[in-house]
Amino acid sequence: MTNSPKPVYPVIWHNDAASLIDQTRLPNEYSFVEISRSEDMARAIKTMIVRGAPAIGVAAAYGMYLGAREIETSNRDEFLQQLEKVAQLLRSTRPTAVNLFWAINRMMRTAYESIGTVAEIRQTLLQTAQALNAEDLQTCQAIGDRGLTALPSTPDKLTLLTHCNAGALATAGYGTALGVVRSAWREGRLEKVFADETRPRLQGAKLTAWECVQEGIPVTLITDNMAAHCMQQGLIHAVVVGADRIAANGDTANKIGTYSLAIVAKAHQVPFFVAAPLSTIDFELSDGSQIPIEERNPEEIYQVGETILTPTGVEFYNPAFDVTPAELITGIITENGVFAPGELAKSQKIVS
Ligand code: MRU
């Protein structure tokens, strides 16, 4: 086993198309889907071929360029009007992760602010999507390294617990919560990572475990209901999770199950960190009650592969995210430093 990273990039632009790792097929199959139309990009986001807050932002940015390429007018106003429709389609894919809206808005702003012909605006849009992709990668590396300063100083080698997948697959690469894990591993500060399997879609079991194995990071998989027991046994030194949207007061939406994990961590005095880029903070929302929570198909609960788990006549409720109140969060690790949830407003001036 070596410490040398094997980079994973879920969204790559090449041959004039976006190439996405098909995350619905991992870990059994490592394959790519080529996307060259905006409609297909919207479908890929909705069906979670690409998922994770920053990664869907990057994918949507390329989707905006693909849409711009499909618009057959050289009239600037008409072009912008039709581009708004592409933006609308991409915005309708998933409601919770604010990075999606942030990226689309940035692309729209770029189009409005670009002077020149429609052909030139299209070119600027591609450059902006590529820049956003590259920036997210750098941002995640910075988050990982900043996170090191927030982790407990003892013991020398830590055992961290994470939920869902906030790794390279969920970003442009490297990851947020898993970025902290990666940096800790690189610096010799990590004993191992515990990964929650993360029902119902099992992103922890399928994706986080896969990423760790690729890189030789020791990973122990547990089911979601084992976290309290592990903490009671003193097995966990800190929890690090990602975020889909953070309200101005620090309340944080992340994968369903994050909230109960935070309660359990508080009960056992285990520090609980959220790792996210500044683009995940939504200063327009004063608190977490305003964050829209995606509800997904009940099939995700009652069916595993071809197997139906439940009797007929049962009702289902499948919220994909929950909101962890700020008071349960020890610190929010961003690319610009670690903030107490109540201090997030201080970072507002540096959010672009
Ligand atoms: O439904 P998903 O798989 O898109 O949910 C992903 C998460 O909840 C991640 O923890 C979050 O997006 C942060 S990714 C760096």
Short mmCIF file of N, CA, C and O and ligand atoms in Angstrom, two decimals, residues 48 51-54 56 94 97 163-167 170-171 175-177 201 203 241-244 254-255 275 294 296 320-321, ligand 1:
data_model
loop_
_atom_site.label_atom_id
_atom_site.label_comp_id
_atom_site.label_asym_id
_atom_site.label_seq_id
_atom_site.Cartn_x
_atom_site.Cartn_y
_atom_site.Cartn_z
N MET A 48 -28.56 10.98 -11.00
CA MET A 48 -27.41 10.82 -10.12
C MET A 48 -26.26 10.02 -10.74
O MET A 48 -25.48 9.39 -10.03
N ARG A 51 -23.31 13.22 -8.97
CA ARG A 51 -23.99 13.67 -7.75
C ARG A 51 -22.96 14.24 -6.79
O ARG A 51 -21.75 14.14 -7.01
N GLY A 52 -23.47 14.85 -5.70
CA GLY A 52 -22.58 15.56 -4.78
C GLY A 52 -22.62 17.03 -5.16
O GLY A 52 -22.54 17.37 -6.35
N ALA A 53 -22.77 17.90 -4.15
CA ALA A 53 -23.08 19.31 -4.41
C ALA A 53 -22.11 20.01 -5.39
O ALA A 53 -22.55 20.53 -6.43
N PRO A 54 -20.80 20.03 -5.10
CA PRO A 54 -19.92 20.75 -6.04
C PRO A 54 -19.87 20.08 -7.42
O PRO A 54 -19.80 20.78 -8.44
N ILE A 56 -22.23 18.51 -9.04
CA ILE A 56 -23.38 18.85 -9.91
C ILE A 56 -23.30 20.31 -10.35
O ILE A 56 -23.79 20.67 -11.41
N ARG A 94 -32.29 19.13 -9.28
CA ARG A 94 -32.20 18.77 -7.87
C ARG A 94 -32.30 20.06 -7.04
O ARG A 94 -31.59 21.02 -7.32
N ALA A 97 -28.93 21.13 -3.16
CA ALA A 97 -27.54 21.61 -3.22
C ALA A 97 -27.48 22.98 -3.89
O ALA A 97 -27.83 23.13 -5.06
N HIS A 163 -19.95 10.51 6.50
CA HIS A 163 -21.29 10.06 6.09
C HIS A 163 -21.46 10.36 4.61
O HIS A 163 -20.98 11.38 4.12
N CYS A 164 -22.17 9.52 3.91
CA CYS A 164 -22.43 9.70 2.48
C CYS A 164 -21.10 9.72 1.72
O CYS A 164 -20.11 9.12 2.17
N ASN A 165 -21.05 10.42 0.61
CA ASN A 165 -19.77 10.60 -0.11
C ASN A 165 -19.57 12.06 -0.38
O ASN A 165 -20.31 12.67 -1.17
N ALA A 166 -18.61 12.64 0.32
CA ALA A 166 -18.21 14.03 0.07
C ALA A 166 -16.75 13.96 -0.37
O ALA A 166 -15.88 14.65 0.14
N GLY A 167 -16.52 13.11 -1.35
CA GLY A 167 -15.17 12.85 -1.83
C GLY A 167 -14.91 13.43 -3.19
O GLY A 167 -15.64 14.31 -3.66
N ALA A 170 -17.76 13.59 -5.52
CA ALA A 170 -18.82 14.56 -5.24
C ALA A 170 -18.39 15.99 -5.55
O ALA A 170 -19.15 16.94 -5.31
N THR A 171 -17.18 16.14 -6.07
CA THR A 171 -16.61 17.47 -6.32
C THR A 171 -15.89 17.43 -7.68
O THR A 171 -16.03 16.46 -8.42
N GLY A 175 -12.32 16.16 -3.00
CA GLY A 175 -13.39 16.06 -2.02
C GLY A 175 -13.32 17.11 -0.93
O GLY A 175 -12.32 17.82 -0.78
N THR A 176 -14.41 17.21 -0.17
CA THR A 176 -14.47 18.17 0.95
C THR A 176 -14.21 17.41 2.25
O THR A 176 -13.09 17.44 2.76
N ALA A 177 -15.22 16.70 2.75
CA ALA A 177 -14.99 15.91 3.98
C ALA A 177 -13.90 14.85 3.72
O ALA A 177 -12.98 14.67 4.52
N ARG A 201 -29.37 5.18 -0.58
CA ARG A 201 -28.66 4.94 -1.85
C ARG A 201 -27.24 4.39 -1.66
O ARG A 201 -26.55 4.10 -2.62
N GLN A 203 -24.31 5.66 -0.69
CA GLN A 203 -23.13 6.36 -1.23
C GLN A 203 -21.87 6.06 -0.42
O GLN A 203 -20.77 6.09 -0.95
N VAL A 241 -18.23 15.71 7.77
CA VAL A 241 -19.22 15.48 6.71
C VAL A 241 -19.17 16.63 5.72
O VAL A 241 -18.60 17.70 6.00
N GLY A 242 -19.79 16.45 4.58
CA GLY A 242 -19.91 17.53 3.60
C GLY A 242 -21.19 18.32 3.82
O GLY A 242 -21.83 18.21 4.88
N ALA A 243 -21.57 19.12 2.85
CA ALA A 243 -22.80 19.92 2.96
C ALA A 243 -23.36 20.18 1.57
O ALA A 243 -22.61 20.30 0.60
N ASP A 244 -24.68 20.27 1.53
CA ASP A 244 -25.35 20.62 0.27
C ASP A 244 -25.79 22.08 0.27
O ASP A 244 -25.89 22.71 -0.78
N ASN A 254 -27.37 18.35 4.70
CA ASN A 254 -26.49 17.33 4.10
C ASN A 254 -27.30 16.04 4.02
O ASN A 254 -28.48 15.99 4.41
N LYS A 255 -26.69 15.02 3.51
CA LYS A 255 -27.37 13.73 3.29
C LYS A 255 -28.16 13.29 4.52
O LYS A 255 -27.69 13.41 5.65
N ALA A 275 -17.37 20.17 6.20
CA ALA A 275 -16.36 20.68 5.27
C ALA A 275 -17.05 21.03 3.96
O ALA A 275 -17.71 20.18 3.35
N GLU A 294 -35.05 17.79 -0.91
CA GLU A 294 -35.46 16.91 -2.01
C GLU A 294 -36.09 15.63 -1.46
O GLU A 294 -35.57 15.03 -0.53
N ARG A 296 -37.14 11.85 -2.76
CA ARG A 296 -36.85 11.00 -3.91
C ARG A 296 -37.80 9.80 -3.97
O ARG A 296 -38.60 9.59 -3.06
N ALA A 320 -34.20 13.15 1.00
CA ALA A 320 -32.80 12.83 0.66
C ALA A 320 -31.81 13.58 1.56
O ALA A 320 -30.63 13.22 1.60
N PHE A 321 -32.27 14.61 2.24
CA PHE A 321 -31.36 15.43 3.06
C PHE A 321 -32.04 15.77 4.38
O PHE A 321 -33.26 15.68 4.50
O1 MRU B 1 -27.68 12.85 -2.97
P1 MRU B 1 -26.21 13.09 -3.12
O2 MRU B 1 -25.42 11.84 -3.28
O3 MRU B 1 -25.93 14.11 -4.21
O4 MRU B 1 -25.80 13.73 -1.74
C1 MRU B 1 -24.47 14.12 -1.54
C2 MRU B 1 -24.22 14.64 -0.18
O5 MRU B 1 -25.08 14.76 0.65
C3 MRU B 1 -22.82 15.15 0.08
O6 MRU B 1 -22.47 14.93 1.42
C4 MRU B 1 -22.79 16.64 -0.21
O7 MRU B 1 -23.27 16.89 -1.51
C5 MRU B 1 -21.44 17.21 -0.07
S1 MRU B 1 -20.42 16.73 -1.43
C6 MRU B 1 -18.89 17.40 -1.26
#
